[in-house]
mmCIF file of C-alpha atoms in Angstrom:
data_model
loop_
_atom_site.group_PDB
_atom_site.id
_atom_site.type_symbol
_atom_site.label_atom_id
_atom_site.label_comp_id
_atom_site.label_asym_id
_atom_site.label_seq_id
_atom_site.Cartn_x
_atom_site.Cartn_y
_atom_site.Cartn_z
ATOM 1 C CA GLN A 1046 0.079 -0.022 0.024
ATOM 2 C CA LYS A 1047 1.363 3.336 -1.097
ATOM 3 C CA GLU A 1048 1.652 5.967 2.028
ATOM 4 C CA VAL A 1049 -0.258 8.502 -0.139
ATOM 5 C CA GLU A 1050 -3.018 7.804 -2.675
ATOM 6 C CA GLN A 1051 -4.321 10.246 -5.177
ATOM 7 C CA ASP A 1052 -6.648 9.424 -7.874
ATOM 8 C CA PRO A 1053 -4.823 10.137 -11.261
ATOM 9 C CA GLY A 1054 -7.851 11.365 -13.010
ATOM 10 C CA PRO A 1055 -7.923 12.441 -15.712
ATOM 11 C CA LEU A 1056 -10.780 15.176 -14.413
ATOM 12 C CA SER A 1057 -12.565 17.242 -17.070
ATOM 13 C CA VAL A 1058 -14.675 20.113 -16.034
ATOM 14 C CA PRO A 1059 -16.471 23.129 -17.677
ATOM 15 C CA GLU A 1060 -15.050 26.776 -16.781
ATOM 16 C CA GLY A 1061 -16.564 27.785 -13.878
ATOM 17 C CA ALA A 1062 -16.810 24.487 -12.164
ATOM 18 C CA ILE A 1063 -16.101 23.773 -8.509
ATOM 19 C CA VAL A 1064 -13.068 21.163 -8.635
ATOM 20 C CA SER A 1065 -12.581 18.758 -5.888
ATOM 21 C CA LEU A 1066 -9.295 16.950 -5.542
ATOM 22 C CA ASN A 1067 -8.271 14.303 -2.988
ATOM 23 C CA CYS A 1068 -5.522 12.554 -1.290
ATOM 24 C CA THR A 1069 -5.676 9.879 1.359
ATOM 25 C CA TYR A 1070 -2.722 8.770 3.351
ATOM 26 C CA SER A 1071 -1.874 6.068 5.826
ATOM 27 C CA ASN A 1072 1.171 7.655 7.905
ATOM 28 C CA SER A 1073 -0.103 8.959 11.137
ATOM 29 C CA ALA A 1074 3.133 10.742 11.519
ATOM 30 C CA PHE A 1075 2.579 13.180 8.657
ATOM 31 C CA GLN A 1076 1.991 16.530 10.007
ATOM 32 C CA TYR A 1077 2.504 19.151 7.130
ATOM 33 C CA PHE A 1078 0.451 19.169 3.987
ATOM 34 C CA MET A 1079 1.018 20.704 0.454
ATOM 35 C CA TRP A 1080 -0.858 21.053 -2.649
ATOM 36 C CA TYR A 1081 1.335 21.746 -5.862
ATOM 37 C CA ARG A 1082 0.118 22.783 -9.173
ATOM 38 C CA GLN A 1083 2.796 21.654 -12.260
ATOM 39 C CA TYR A 1084 2.154 22.858 -15.665
ATOM 40 C CA SER A 1085 3.476 20.562 -18.213
ATOM 41 C CA ARG A 1086 7.322 20.371 -18.484
ATOM 42 C CA LYS A 1087 7.551 23.092 -15.557
ATOM 43 C CA GLY A 1088 8.737 22.494 -12.045
ATOM 44 C CA PRO A 1089 5.771 22.089 -9.274
ATOM 45 C CA GLU A 1090 4.423 25.344 -8.098
ATOM 46 C CA LEU A 1091 3.342 25.449 -4.323
ATOM 47 C CA LEU A 1092 -0.445 26.293 -3.981
ATOM 48 C CA MET A 1093 -1.167 25.710 -0.510
ATOM 49 C CA TYR A 1094 0.425 24.550 2.777
ATOM 50 C CA THR A 1095 -0.946 23.698 6.082
ATOM 51 C CA TYR A 1096 -0.384 21.900 9.262
ATOM 52 C CA SER A 1097 -3.906 21.855 11.175
ATOM 53 C CA SER A 1098 -6.623 20.193 10.803
ATOM 54 C CA GLY A 1099 -9.563 22.409 9.117
ATOM 55 C CA ASN A 1100 -9.840 24.615 6.261
ATOM 56 C CA LYS A 1101 -7.259 27.302 4.794
ATOM 57 C CA GLU A 1102 -8.701 29.318 2.129
ATOM 58 C CA ASP A 1103 -6.241 31.675 -0.441
ATOM 59 C CA GLY A 1104 -8.125 33.273 -3.029
ATOM 60 C CA ARG A 1105 -10.026 30.704 -5.190
ATOM 61 C CA PHE A 1106 -8.394 27.571 -3.432
ATOM 62 C CA THR A 1107 -9.389 25.956 -0.020
ATOM 63 C CA ALA A 1108 -7.234 23.196 1.388
ATOM 64 C CA GLN A 1109 -8.964 21.120 3.840
ATOM 65 C CA VAL A 1110 -7.215 18.683 6.128
ATOM 66 C CA ASP A 1111 -8.824 15.700 8.215
ATOM 67 C CA LYS A 1112 -6.241 14.096 10.264
ATOM 68 C CA SER A 1113 -8.762 11.965 11.955
ATOM 69 C CA SER A 1114 -9.531 10.441 8.766
ATOM 70 C CA LYS A 1115 -6.243 10.850 6.851
ATOM 71 C CA TYR A 1116 -7.757 12.588 4.383
ATOM 72 C CA ILE A 1117 -7.050 15.870 2.443
ATOM 73 C CA SER A 1118 -8.722 17.883 -0.258
ATOM 74 C CA LEU A 1119 -7.941 21.044 -2.530
ATOM 75 C CA PHE A 1120 -11.004 23.045 -3.586
ATOM 76 C CA ILE A 1121 -11.016 25.230 -6.689
ATOM 77 C CA ARG A 1122 -13.782 27.704 -6.992
ATOM 78 C CA ASP A 1123 -14.536 29.044 -10.410
ATOM 79 C CA SER A 1124 -12.352 27.276 -12.456
ATOM 80 C CA GLN A 1125 -10.489 28.531 -15.303
ATOM 81 C CA PRO A 1126 -8.838 27.053 -18.377
ATOM 82 C CA SER A 1127 -5.425 28.560 -16.742
ATOM 83 C CA ASP A 1128 -6.110 25.936 -13.936
ATOM 84 C CA SER A 1129 -5.497 22.967 -16.441
ATOM 85 C CA ALA A 1130 -2.573 21.287 -15.138
ATOM 86 C CA THR A 1131 -1.459 18.064 -12.960
ATOM 87 C CA TYR A 1132 -1.937 18.642 -9.038
ATOM 88 C CA LEU A 1133 0.127 16.761 -6.653
ATOM 89 C CA CYS A 1134 -0.529 16.478 -2.871
ATOM 90 C CA ALA A 1135 2.494 16.046 -0.787
ATOM 91 C CA MET A 1136 3.123 15.589 3.080
ATOM 92 C CA SER A 1137 5.791 15.178 5.470
ATOM 93 C CA GLY A 1138 6.459 14.447 9.081
ATOM 94 C CA GLY A 1139 8.189 15.727 11.854
ATOM 95 C CA GLY A 1140 11.081 14.871 13.955
ATOM 96 C CA THR A 1141 14.172 13.624 12.247
ATOM 97 C CA SER A 1142 12.522 13.409 8.511
ATOM 98 C CA TYR A 1143 14.345 16.821 7.605
ATOM 99 C CA GLY A 1144 11.047 17.489 5.469
ATOM 100 C CA LYS A 1145 11.221 14.794 3.213
ATOM 101 C CA LEU A 1146 8.081 14.946 1.039
ATOM 102 C CA THR A 1147 5.953 12.111 0.195
ATOM 103 C CA PHE A 1148 3.866 12.851 -2.916
ATOM 104 C CA GLY A 1149 0.558 11.511 -4.498
ATOM 105 C CA GLN A 1150 0.750 10.696 -8.027
ATOM 106 C CA GLY A 1151 -0.946 13.580 -9.215
ATOM 107 C CA THR A 1152 -4.507 14.573 -10.808
ATOM 108 C CA ILE A 1153 -4.428 15.627 -14.165
ATOM 109 C CA LEU A 1154 -7.108 18.302 -14.453
ATOM 110 C CA THR A 1155 -8.500 19.797 -17.529
ATOM 111 C CA VAL A 1156 -10.770 22.848 -17.552
ATOM 112 C CA HIS A 1157 -12.576 23.407 -20.977
ATOM 113 C CA PRO A 1158 -14.110 26.776 -21.882
ATOM 114 C CA SER B 1201 12.778 37.035 -2.504
ATOM 115 C CA GLN B 1202 14.106 33.761 -3.100
ATOM 116 C CA THR B 1203 14.699 32.144 -6.282
ATOM 117 C CA ILE B 1204 16.013 28.611 -7.272
ATOM 118 C CA HIS B 1205 17.937 28.106 -10.528
ATOM 119 C CA GLN B 1206 18.562 24.831 -12.259
ATOM 120 C CA TRP B 1207 20.571 24.170 -15.446
ATOM 121 C CA PRO B 1208 20.934 22.895 -17.818
ATOM 122 C CA ALA B 1209 17.058 22.861 -18.891
ATOM 123 C CA THR B 1210 17.425 20.023 -21.180
ATOM 124 C CA LEU B 1211 20.315 17.449 -21.793
ATOM 125 C CA VAL B 1212 20.688 14.724 -24.251
ATOM 126 C CA GLN B 1213 23.495 12.055 -23.199
ATOM 127 C CA PRO B 1214 24.536 9.007 -24.722
ATOM 128 C CA VAL B 1215 24.441 5.930 -22.267
ATOM 129 C CA GLY B 1216 27.925 5.542 -20.427
ATOM 130 C CA SER B 1217 28.667 9.296 -20.192
ATOM 131 C CA PRO B 1218 28.912 11.333 -17.200
ATOM 132 C CA LEU B 1219 26.075 13.730 -15.686
ATOM 133 C CA SER B 1220 26.438 16.974 -13.716
ATOM 134 C CA LEU B 1221 23.304 18.990 -12.853
ATOM 135 C CA GLU B 1222 23.454 22.160 -10.862
ATOM 136 C CA CYS B 1223 21.059 23.881 -8.809
ATOM 137 C CA THR B 1224 21.530 27.196 -7.047
ATOM 138 C CA VAL B 1225 19.492 29.039 -4.612
ATOM 139 C CA GLU B 1226 19.391 32.931 -3.972
ATOM 140 C CA GLY B 1227 18.052 34.891 -1.271
ATOM 141 C CA THR B 1228 18.335 32.535 1.733
ATOM 142 C CA SER B 1229 21.025 30.820 3.774
ATOM 143 C CA ASN B 1230 21.683 27.707 5.326
ATOM 144 C CA PRO B 1231 18.493 26.002 2.987
ATOM 145 C CA ASN B 1232 17.441 22.314 3.131
ATOM 146 C CA LEU B 1233 18.251 21.041 -0.556
ATOM 147 C CA TYR B 1234 16.528 18.277 -2.239
ATOM 148 C CA TRP B 1235 16.975 16.464 -5.374
ATOM 149 C CA TYR B 1236 13.784 14.402 -6.994
ATOM 150 C CA ARG B 1237 13.457 12.660 -10.115
ATOM 151 C CA GLN B 1238 10.082 12.631 -11.902
ATOM 152 C CA ALA B 1239 9.550 9.587 -14.214
ATOM 153 C CA ALA B 1240 6.579 9.235 -16.853
ATOM 154 C CA GLY B 1241 3.622 8.786 -14.435
ATOM 155 C CA ARG B 1242 4.200 11.870 -12.749
ATOM 156 C CA GLY B 1243 5.196 10.589 -9.453
ATOM 157 C CA LEU B 1244 8.272 12.470 -7.698
ATOM 158 C CA GLN B 1245 10.682 10.142 -6.163
ATOM 159 C CA LEU B 1246 13.191 11.789 -3.548
ATOM 160 C CA LEU B 1247 16.875 10.819 -4.563
ATOM 161 C CA PHE B 1248 19.027 12.845 -2.206
ATOM 162 C CA TYR B 1249 18.656 15.718 0.480
ATOM 163 C CA SER B 1250 21.118 17.807 2.481
ATOM 164 C CA VAL B 1251 20.752 19.980 5.581
ATOM 165 C CA GLY B 1252 24.131 21.490 5.129
ATOM 166 C CA ILE B 1253 27.276 21.840 3.413
ATOM 167 C CA GLY B 1254 28.957 18.416 2.807
ATOM 168 C CA GLN B 1255 25.977 16.509 4.438
ATOM 169 C CA ILE B 1256 24.278 14.172 1.801
ATOM 170 C CA SER B 1257 21.754 11.639 2.711
ATOM 171 C CA SER B 1258 20.852 9.060 -0.116
ATOM 172 C CA GLU B 1259 17.136 7.861 -0.098
ATOM 173 C CA VAL B 1260 17.752 5.513 -2.868
ATOM 174 C CA PRO B 1261 20.636 3.380 -4.224
ATOM 175 C CA GLN B 1262 21.101 4.053 -7.644
ATOM 176 C CA ASN B 1263 23.775 5.375 -10.407
ATOM 177 C CA LEU B 1264 23.702 8.870 -8.973
ATOM 178 C CA SER B 1265 25.382 10.816 -6.384
ATOM 179 C CA ALA B 1266 25.110 14.488 -5.201
ATOM 180 C CA SER B 1267 27.496 17.102 -3.528
ATOM 181 C CA ARG B 1268 26.938 20.130 -1.729
ATOM 182 C CA PRO B 1269 30.270 22.165 -2.076
ATOM 183 C CA GLN B 1270 28.695 25.650 -1.266
ATOM 184 C CA ASP B 1271 25.803 26.637 1.088
ATOM 185 C CA ARG B 1272 23.315 27.493 -1.673
ATOM 186 C CA GLN B 1273 24.636 24.952 -4.426
ATOM 187 C CA PHE B 1274 23.509 21.358 -4.924
ATOM 188 C CA ILE B 1275 25.010 19.314 -7.490
ATOM 189 C CA LEU B 1276 23.808 15.665 -8.807
ATOM 190 C CA SER B 1277 26.493 13.708 -10.833
ATOM 191 C CA SER B 1278 27.061 10.388 -12.382
ATOM 192 C CA LYS B 1279 29.920 8.767 -13.686
ATOM 193 C CA LYS B 1280 28.378 6.611 -16.184
ATOM 194 C CA LEU B 1281 24.496 7.284 -17.295
ATOM 195 C CA LEU B 1282 22.201 4.351 -17.769
ATOM 196 C CA LEU B 1283 19.114 4.237 -19.832
ATOM 197 C CA SER B 1284 16.988 4.035 -16.691
ATOM 198 C CA ASP B 1285 18.469 7.415 -15.772
ATOM 199 C CA SER B 1286 16.302 9.374 -18.144
ATOM 200 C CA GLY B 1287 13.776 11.690 -16.697
ATOM 201 C CA PHE B 1288 12.806 15.048 -15.147
ATOM 202 C CA TYR B 1289 14.976 15.984 -12.282
ATOM 203 C CA LEU B 1290 13.936 18.614 -9.841
ATOM 204 C CA CYS B 1291 15.742 20.365 -7.418
ATOM 205 C CA ALA B 1292 14.033 21.851 -4.261
ATOM 206 C CA TRP B 1293 14.571 23.827 -1.236
ATOM 207 C CA SER B 1294 13.225 24.500 2.266
ATOM 208 C CA PRO B 1295 13.940 26.939 4.810
ATOM 209 C CA GLY B 1296 13.871 24.124 7.383
ATOM 210 C CA HIS B 1297 12.140 20.617 7.781
ATOM 211 C CA GLY B 1298 8.702 20.601 8.635
ATOM 212 C CA THR B 1299 8.318 23.463 6.236
ATOM 213 C CA GLU B 1300 7.155 23.642 2.512
ATOM 214 C CA GLN B 1301 9.558 23.055 -0.334
ATOM 215 C CA PHE B 1302 9.867 25.359 -3.257
ATOM 216 C CA PHE B 1303 11.030 23.756 -6.601
ATOM 217 C CA GLY B 1304 13.148 24.856 -9.485
ATOM 218 C CA PRO B 1305 12.280 24.726 -13.366
ATOM 219 C CA GLY B 1306 13.683 21.237 -13.852
ATOM 220 C CA THR B 1307 16.219 19.455 -16.075
ATOM 221 C CA ARG B 1308 14.789 17.214 -18.604
ATOM 222 C CA LEU B 1309 17.412 14.306 -19.279
ATOM 223 C CA THR B 1310 17.048 11.907 -22.103
ATOM 224 C CA VAL B 1311 19.810 9.032 -22.197
ATOM 225 C CA LEU B 1312 20.076 7.411 -25.708
#
């Protein structure tokens, strides 16, 4: 079993839709959670970073963490064609892990006009 | 503000040739540095990380090595490339463990 599971999609939605992206994890030591956006042939870009259960909002993006269920989500409101990319969840534990990130496989999202 | 650079952007090398990829970070000091490889299928695999000059930890046994000769410089090397070394190599930095990581633009390596 992978430590982090993420549905690879692909996910195709019309412009203006609300997008929900999800990851589940099995390692209870994970304390820090991130979402990255990666355009084709580019490096991942950090979208959201959180370390507590609950919701964190930044513009059209909301990150949700449920540590009791080991489940994280990213919601994109009013999706735009420019949101078309691969979205990667990532997480890390504390202690001596030195911030090593464990990534999901990524979800390919296409927002069509 | 902080900036991370990688070069070259693309590289095509024959099997058995050496490799040197460079990563530098500007605008911060004593960062944690990381090398990842992203193969087809999008998953990122951590190869090496470093918490200081000369301190390198390897995550997976492989044909590659890493060095950190200066605080903000991280180098990925190989003496003899294999076909399986092809992929997208990403360097990342973080201000400390337990914090977010920021990625560079990547180097696309093709070994023929």
